[in-house]
Short mmCIF file of N, CA and C in Angstrom, two decimals:
data_model
loop_
_atom_site.label_atom_id
_atom_site.label_comp_id
_atom_site.label_asym_id
_atom_site.label_seq_id
_atom_site.Cartn_x
_atom_site.Cartn_y
_atom_site.Cartn_z
N MET R 303 3.71 -22.91 14.30
CA MET R 303 3.25 -21.73 13.59
C MET R 303 2.01 -21.15 14.38
N SER R 304 1.95 -19.86 14.27
CA SER R 304 0.88 -19.21 15.06
C SER R 304 -0.54 -19.53 14.61
N ASP R 305 -1.49 -19.23 15.45
CA ASP R 305 -2.88 -19.61 15.22
C ASP R 305 -3.77 -18.53 14.58
N ASN R 306 -3.14 -17.51 13.93
CA ASN R 306 -3.96 -16.55 13.22
C ASN R 306 -3.28 -16.15 11.96
N ALA R 307 -4.07 -15.79 10.98
CA ALA R 307 -3.54 -15.49 9.67
C ALA R 307 -2.51 -14.39 9.63
N VAL R 308 -2.58 -13.36 10.43
CA VAL R 308 -1.67 -12.25 10.43
C VAL R 308 -0.38 -12.76 10.91
N SER R 309 -0.26 -13.55 11.98
CA SER R 309 0.95 -14.04 12.51
C SER R 309 1.61 -15.02 11.43
N ARG R 310 0.77 -15.84 10.93
CA ARG R 310 1.30 -16.74 9.98
C ARG R 310 1.93 -15.95 8.73
N PHE R 311 1.19 -14.94 8.30
CA PHE R 311 1.74 -14.15 7.16
C PHE R 311 3.18 -13.68 7.50
N PHE R 312 3.38 -13.13 8.61
CA PHE R 312 4.74 -12.59 8.95
C PHE R 312 5.74 -13.75 9.14
N GLU R 313 5.29 -14.85 9.76
CA GLU R 313 6.22 -15.98 9.98
C GLU R 313 6.64 -16.57 8.66
N LEU R 314 5.76 -16.80 7.71
CA LEU R 314 6.02 -17.34 6.47
C LEU R 314 6.92 -16.38 5.59
N GLY R 315 6.53 -15.02 5.72
CA GLY R 315 7.31 -14.07 4.99
C GLY R 315 8.85 -14.07 5.46
N ALA R 316 8.97 -14.13 6.79
CA ALA R 316 10.33 -14.20 7.34
C ALA R 316 11.12 -15.40 6.88
N LYS R 317 10.45 -16.47 6.55
CA LYS R 317 11.09 -17.66 6.01
C LYS R 317 11.24 -17.70 4.53
N GLU R 318 10.84 -16.57 3.95
CA GLU R 318 10.86 -16.41 2.48
C GLU R 318 9.95 -17.38 1.75
N ASP R 319 8.88 -17.75 2.41
CA ASP R 319 7.88 -18.61 1.79
C ASP R 319 6.83 -17.75 1.17
N ILE R 320 7.10 -17.32 -0.05
CA ILE R 320 6.32 -16.40 -0.72
C ILE R 320 4.86 -16.89 -1.00
N ASP R 321 4.82 -18.12 -1.46
CA ASP R 321 3.46 -18.70 -1.75
C ASP R 321 2.75 -18.93 -0.44
N GLY R 322 3.31 -19.33 0.64
CA GLY R 322 2.73 -19.57 1.88
C GLY R 322 2.12 -18.27 2.45
N ALA R 323 2.97 -17.22 2.42
CA ALA R 323 2.51 -15.91 2.90
C ALA R 323 1.24 -15.39 2.03
N TRP R 324 1.34 -15.65 0.72
CA TRP R 324 0.28 -15.26 -0.19
C TRP R 324 -1.00 -16.00 0.14
N LYS R 325 -0.92 -17.22 0.50
CA LYS R 325 -2.11 -18.05 0.73
C LYS R 325 -2.72 -17.64 2.07
N CYS R 326 -2.14 -16.81 2.81
CA CYS R 326 -2.81 -16.14 4.03
C CYS R 326 -4.00 -15.26 3.68
N PHE R 327 -3.98 -14.84 2.39
CA PHE R 327 -4.99 -13.86 1.94
C PHE R 327 -6.19 -14.63 1.44
N ALA R 328 -7.40 -14.09 1.72
CA ALA R 328 -8.63 -14.62 1.13
C ALA R 328 -8.51 -14.50 -0.41
N GLU R 329 -9.26 -15.31 -1.12
CA GLU R 329 -9.31 -15.26 -2.57
C GLU R 329 -9.66 -13.89 -3.05
N ASP R 330 -10.50 -13.12 -2.34
CA ASP R 330 -10.92 -11.80 -2.79
C ASP R 330 -10.25 -10.72 -1.94
N GLY R 331 -9.09 -11.22 -1.28
CA GLY R 331 -8.40 -10.18 -0.42
C GLY R 331 -7.68 -9.17 -1.20
N VAL R 332 -7.42 -8.00 -0.52
CA VAL R 332 -6.66 -6.90 -1.08
C VAL R 332 -5.59 -6.44 -0.18
N TRP R 333 -4.56 -5.78 -0.78
CA TRP R 333 -3.47 -5.18 -0.13
C TRP R 333 -3.39 -3.75 -0.62
N VAL R 334 -3.60 -2.84 0.25
CA VAL R 334 -3.59 -1.42 -0.11
C VAL R 334 -2.28 -0.78 0.34
N THR R 335 -1.51 -0.46 -0.60
CA THR R 335 -0.17 0.12 -0.29
C THR R 335 -0.31 1.60 0.21
N SER R 336 0.75 2.16 0.73
CA SER R 336 0.77 3.49 1.30
C SER R 336 0.97 4.55 0.21
N ASP R 337 1.43 4.11 -0.93
CA ASP R 337 1.75 5.04 -2.06
C ASP R 337 1.03 4.63 -3.29
N GLY R 338 0.64 5.57 -4.05
CA GLY R 338 0.02 5.27 -5.40
C GLY R 338 -1.07 6.30 -5.66
N PRO R 339 -1.80 6.04 -6.78
CA PRO R 339 -2.75 7.02 -7.31
C PRO R 339 -4.12 7.09 -6.64
N GLU R 340 -4.54 6.18 -5.71
CA GLU R 340 -5.92 6.11 -5.35
C GLU R 340 -6.48 7.00 -4.27
N PRO R 341 -5.95 7.33 -3.09
CA PRO R 341 -4.58 7.34 -2.67
C PRO R 341 -4.09 5.80 -2.33
N GLY R 342 -2.92 5.55 -2.37
CA GLY R 342 -2.42 4.24 -2.25
C GLY R 342 -2.63 3.48 -3.51
N ARG R 343 -2.52 2.19 -3.47
CA ARG R 343 -2.68 1.39 -4.71
C ARG R 343 -3.25 0.05 -4.12
N THR R 344 -4.28 -0.37 -4.66
CA THR R 344 -5.00 -1.61 -4.32
C THR R 344 -4.55 -2.76 -5.12
N LEU R 345 -3.94 -3.84 -4.56
CA LEU R 345 -3.50 -4.98 -5.31
C LEU R 345 -4.42 -6.18 -4.92
N ARG R 346 -4.64 -7.07 -5.93
CA ARG R 346 -5.55 -8.18 -5.71
C ARG R 346 -4.81 -9.49 -6.35
N GLY R 347 -5.22 -10.55 -5.90
CA GLY R 347 -4.85 -11.80 -6.44
C GLY R 347 -3.31 -11.96 -6.63
N ARG R 348 -2.90 -12.26 -7.87
CA ARG R 348 -1.45 -12.50 -8.21
C ARG R 348 -0.66 -11.25 -7.98
N GLU R 349 -1.26 -10.10 -8.00
CA GLU R 349 -0.47 -8.84 -7.71
C GLU R 349 0.00 -8.84 -6.34
N ILE R 350 -0.69 -9.42 -5.37
CA ILE R 350 -0.22 -9.53 -4.01
C ILE R 350 0.92 -10.44 -3.93
N ARG R 351 0.92 -11.55 -4.56
CA ARG R 351 2.07 -12.50 -4.58
C ARG R 351 3.29 -11.82 -5.15
N ASP R 352 3.04 -11.10 -6.32
CA ASP R 352 4.22 -10.42 -6.89
C ASP R 352 4.79 -9.33 -5.98
N LEU R 353 4.00 -8.63 -5.23
CA LEU R 353 4.49 -7.61 -4.31
C LEU R 353 5.25 -8.31 -3.11
N ILE R 354 4.80 -9.48 -2.56
CA ILE R 354 5.41 -10.18 -1.61
C ILE R 354 6.85 -10.63 -2.05
N GLU R 355 6.83 -11.04 -3.29
CA GLU R 355 8.20 -11.46 -3.95
C GLU R 355 9.11 -10.26 -4.07
N GLU R 356 8.59 -9.15 -4.51
CA GLU R 356 9.39 -7.88 -4.69
C GLU R 356 9.85 -7.41 -3.32
N MET R 357 9.02 -7.43 -2.35
CA MET R 357 9.43 -6.96 -1.03
C MET R 357 10.55 -7.88 -0.40
N ASN R 358 10.48 -9.16 -0.72
CA ASN R 358 11.46 -10.10 -0.23
C ASN R 358 12.86 -9.76 -0.83
N GLU R 359 12.85 -9.36 -2.15
CA GLU R 359 14.12 -8.99 -2.88
C GLU R 359 14.66 -7.70 -2.19
N GLN R 360 13.68 -6.71 -1.90
CA GLN R 360 14.07 -5.46 -1.31
C GLN R 360 14.71 -5.65 0.05
N ALA R 361 14.08 -6.66 0.80
CA ALA R 361 14.63 -6.88 2.15
C ALA R 361 16.03 -7.32 2.13
N HIS R 362 16.42 -8.13 1.15
CA HIS R 362 17.81 -8.47 0.93
C HIS R 362 18.79 -7.26 0.69
N GLN R 363 18.24 -6.35 -0.15
CA GLN R 363 19.00 -5.07 -0.43
C GLN R 363 19.13 -4.26 0.81
N ILE R 364 18.04 -4.10 1.52
CA ILE R 364 18.09 -3.21 2.76
C ILE R 364 19.01 -3.79 3.78
N ARG R 365 19.01 -5.15 3.94
CA ARG R 365 19.93 -5.78 4.96
C ARG R 365 21.38 -5.57 4.50
N ALA R 366 21.66 -5.59 3.20
CA ALA R 366 22.95 -5.29 2.62
C ALA R 366 23.48 -3.90 3.02
N GLN R 367 22.52 -3.01 3.24
CA GLN R 367 22.83 -1.64 3.57
C GLN R 367 22.89 -1.42 5.05
N GLY R 368 22.79 -2.49 5.86
CA GLY R 368 22.87 -2.39 7.37
C GLY R 368 21.61 -1.86 7.93
N MET R 369 20.53 -2.24 7.29
CA MET R 369 19.21 -1.85 7.91
C MET R 369 18.32 -3.15 7.91
N ASP R 370 17.29 -3.18 8.81
CA ASP R 370 16.35 -4.26 8.74
C ASP R 370 14.95 -3.82 9.22
N GLY R 371 13.93 -4.60 8.77
CA GLY R 371 12.59 -4.34 9.17
C GLY R 371 12.30 -5.03 10.52
N VAL R 372 11.61 -4.30 11.37
CA VAL R 372 11.14 -4.87 12.71
C VAL R 372 9.63 -4.77 12.75
N PHE R 373 9.03 -5.92 12.97
CA PHE R 373 7.58 -6.11 12.99
C PHE R 373 7.18 -6.53 14.42
N GLU R 374 6.35 -5.80 14.98
CA GLU R 374 5.80 -6.16 16.34
C GLU R 374 4.72 -7.22 16.20
N LYS R 375 4.39 -7.80 17.29
CA LYS R 375 3.29 -8.85 17.34
C LYS R 375 1.93 -8.12 17.05
N PRO R 376 1.07 -8.85 16.32
CA PRO R 376 -0.26 -8.20 16.04
C PRO R 376 -1.02 -7.96 17.34
N VAL R 377 -1.76 -6.86 17.28
CA VAL R 377 -2.66 -6.40 18.41
C VAL R 377 -4.06 -6.58 17.84
N PHE R 378 -4.87 -7.41 18.39
CA PHE R 378 -6.24 -7.55 17.80
C PHE R 378 -7.15 -6.58 18.50
N LEU R 379 -8.02 -5.97 17.66
CA LEU R 379 -8.98 -5.00 18.14
C LEU R 379 -10.14 -5.76 18.83
N ALA R 380 -10.94 -5.10 19.51
CA ALA R 380 -12.00 -5.66 20.30
C ALA R 380 -12.96 -6.47 19.50
N ASN R 381 -13.14 -6.16 18.17
CA ASN R 381 -14.09 -6.88 17.38
C ASN R 381 -13.51 -8.30 16.92
N GLY R 382 -12.19 -8.50 17.17
CA GLY R 382 -11.61 -9.67 16.83
C GLY R 382 -11.35 -9.97 15.37
N ASP R 383 -11.87 -9.13 14.53
CA ASP R 383 -11.76 -9.27 13.02
C ASP R 383 -10.68 -8.33 12.47
N GLN R 384 -10.03 -7.53 13.27
CA GLN R 384 -9.00 -6.59 12.86
C GLN R 384 -7.92 -6.66 13.73
N ALA R 385 -6.70 -6.41 13.19
CA ALA R 385 -5.45 -6.47 13.98
C ALA R 385 -4.56 -5.30 13.32
N VAL R 386 -3.72 -4.78 14.34
CA VAL R 386 -2.71 -3.73 13.93
C VAL R 386 -1.37 -4.33 14.19
N VAL R 387 -0.39 -4.08 13.23
CA VAL R 387 0.95 -4.49 13.41
C VAL R 387 1.79 -3.22 13.19
N GLU R 388 2.56 -2.81 14.27
CA GLU R 388 3.47 -1.70 14.12
C GLU R 388 4.74 -2.25 13.44
N TRP R 389 5.35 -1.44 12.57
CA TRP R 389 6.63 -1.89 11.97
C TRP R 389 7.58 -0.67 11.78
N SER R 390 8.80 -0.96 11.66
CA SER R 390 9.77 0.13 11.43
C SER R 390 10.96 -0.47 10.62
N LEU R 391 11.58 0.45 9.97
CA LEU R 391 12.84 0.13 9.16
C LEU R 391 13.91 0.79 9.97
N ARG R 392 14.92 0.05 10.44
CA ARG R 392 15.86 0.62 11.33
C ARG R 392 17.33 0.36 10.84
N LYS R 393 18.26 1.33 11.22
CA LYS R 393 19.58 1.15 10.95
C LYS R 393 20.17 0.22 12.02
N GLU R 394 21.39 -0.25 11.87
CA GLU R 394 22.01 -1.15 12.77
C GLU R 394 22.07 -0.56 14.16
N ASP R 395 22.22 0.81 14.23
CA ASP R 395 22.32 1.43 15.62
C ASP R 395 20.94 1.73 16.25
N GLY R 396 19.92 1.16 15.57
CA GLY R 396 18.52 1.44 16.11
C GLY R 396 17.77 2.62 15.63
N THR R 397 18.49 3.52 14.86
CA THR R 397 17.85 4.69 14.38
C THR R 397 16.75 4.31 13.39
N ILE R 398 15.50 4.80 13.61
CA ILE R 398 14.33 4.56 12.77
C ILE R 398 14.38 5.36 11.54
N VAL R 399 14.25 4.73 10.42
CA VAL R 399 14.30 5.44 9.18
C VAL R 399 12.89 5.62 8.59
N GLN R 400 12.01 4.60 8.86
CA GLN R 400 10.62 4.65 8.50
C GLN R 400 9.90 3.96 9.56
N ARG R 401 8.62 4.35 9.68
CA ARG R 401 7.77 3.59 10.58
C ARG R 401 6.30 3.64 10.15
N GLY R 402 5.48 2.69 10.60
CA GLY R 402 4.11 2.68 10.20
C GLY R 402 3.33 1.61 10.81
N ILE R 403 2.14 1.46 10.37
CA ILE R 403 1.34 0.31 10.87
C ILE R 403 0.61 -0.35 9.68
N ASP R 404 0.35 -1.59 9.83
CA ASP R 404 -0.56 -2.34 8.91
C ASP R 404 -1.89 -2.57 9.68
N LEU R 405 -2.94 -2.28 9.05
CA LEU R 405 -4.26 -2.63 9.58
C LEU R 405 -4.82 -3.75 8.79
N PHE R 406 -5.00 -4.86 9.50
CA PHE R 406 -5.55 -6.04 8.83
C PHE R 406 -7.02 -6.28 9.13
N THR R 407 -7.76 -6.57 8.16
CA THR R 407 -9.14 -7.13 8.36
C THR R 407 -9.18 -8.56 8.03
N LEU R 408 -9.76 -9.44 8.91
CA LEU R 408 -9.74 -10.84 8.63
C LEU R 408 -11.22 -11.35 8.44
N ARG R 409 -11.31 -12.43 7.64
CA ARG R 409 -12.57 -13.16 7.49
C ARG R 409 -12.26 -14.61 7.37
N ASP R 410 -12.79 -15.43 8.19
CA ASP R 410 -12.63 -16.93 8.16
C ASP R 410 -11.09 -17.30 8.21
N ASP R 411 -10.35 -16.55 9.14
CA ASP R 411 -8.93 -16.81 9.33
C ASP R 411 -8.06 -16.66 8.11
N LYS R 412 -8.62 -15.70 7.24
CA LYS R 412 -7.78 -15.28 6.02
C LYS R 412 -7.70 -13.77 6.10
N ILE R 413 -6.68 -13.17 5.51
CA ILE R 413 -6.58 -11.69 5.35
C ILE R 413 -7.46 -11.29 4.26
N LEU R 414 -8.43 -10.42 4.65
CA LEU R 414 -9.33 -9.76 3.63
C LEU R 414 -8.78 -8.49 3.10
N VAL R 415 -8.18 -7.71 4.11
CA VAL R 415 -7.55 -6.34 3.74
C VAL R 415 -6.35 -6.18 4.59
N LYS R 416 -5.25 -5.82 3.84
CA LYS R 416 -4.06 -5.37 4.53
C LYS R 416 -3.83 -3.94 4.05
N ASP R 417 -4.11 -3.01 4.89
CA ASP R 417 -4.06 -1.53 4.63
C ASP R 417 -2.74 -0.93 5.32
N VAL R 418 -1.86 -0.38 4.54
CA VAL R 418 -0.59 0.07 5.04
C VAL R 418 -0.62 1.63 5.27
N PHE R 419 -0.12 2.05 6.35
CA PHE R 419 0.02 3.42 6.71
C PHE R 419 1.46 3.68 7.09
N ARG R 420 2.13 4.66 6.41
CA ARG R 420 3.51 4.73 6.60
C ARG R 420 3.97 6.19 6.85
N LYS R 421 4.99 6.38 7.72
CA LYS R 421 5.61 7.68 7.91
C LYS R 421 7.04 7.54 7.43
N ALA R 422 7.46 8.37 6.57
CA ALA R 422 8.92 8.31 6.12
C ALA R 422 9.71 9.33 6.82
#
């Protein structure tokens, strides 16, 4: 398993280890979605776990439609406390349906903030 919380989060998520992925977040960590009323929507605590579970179910539906999510390796910024992950949703032929980035802020090797930016 990788040696940083961001990589562990994606590795555990890919293994459908919902609780393991959730535990990559700090106790006071937040996940800011790209859609919602704030702008976005800020999730905390158990809400994050519920979203991970929901996204896992959505991934099964997406794959059944011949698409899949592609997540690049994290790129850490110079300060070492932030990382960017590029991602895309692609059809089987490689056509990109959606793309975006996740901006992670870390503290003590836990995810403090996962802020999602998406283009549809």
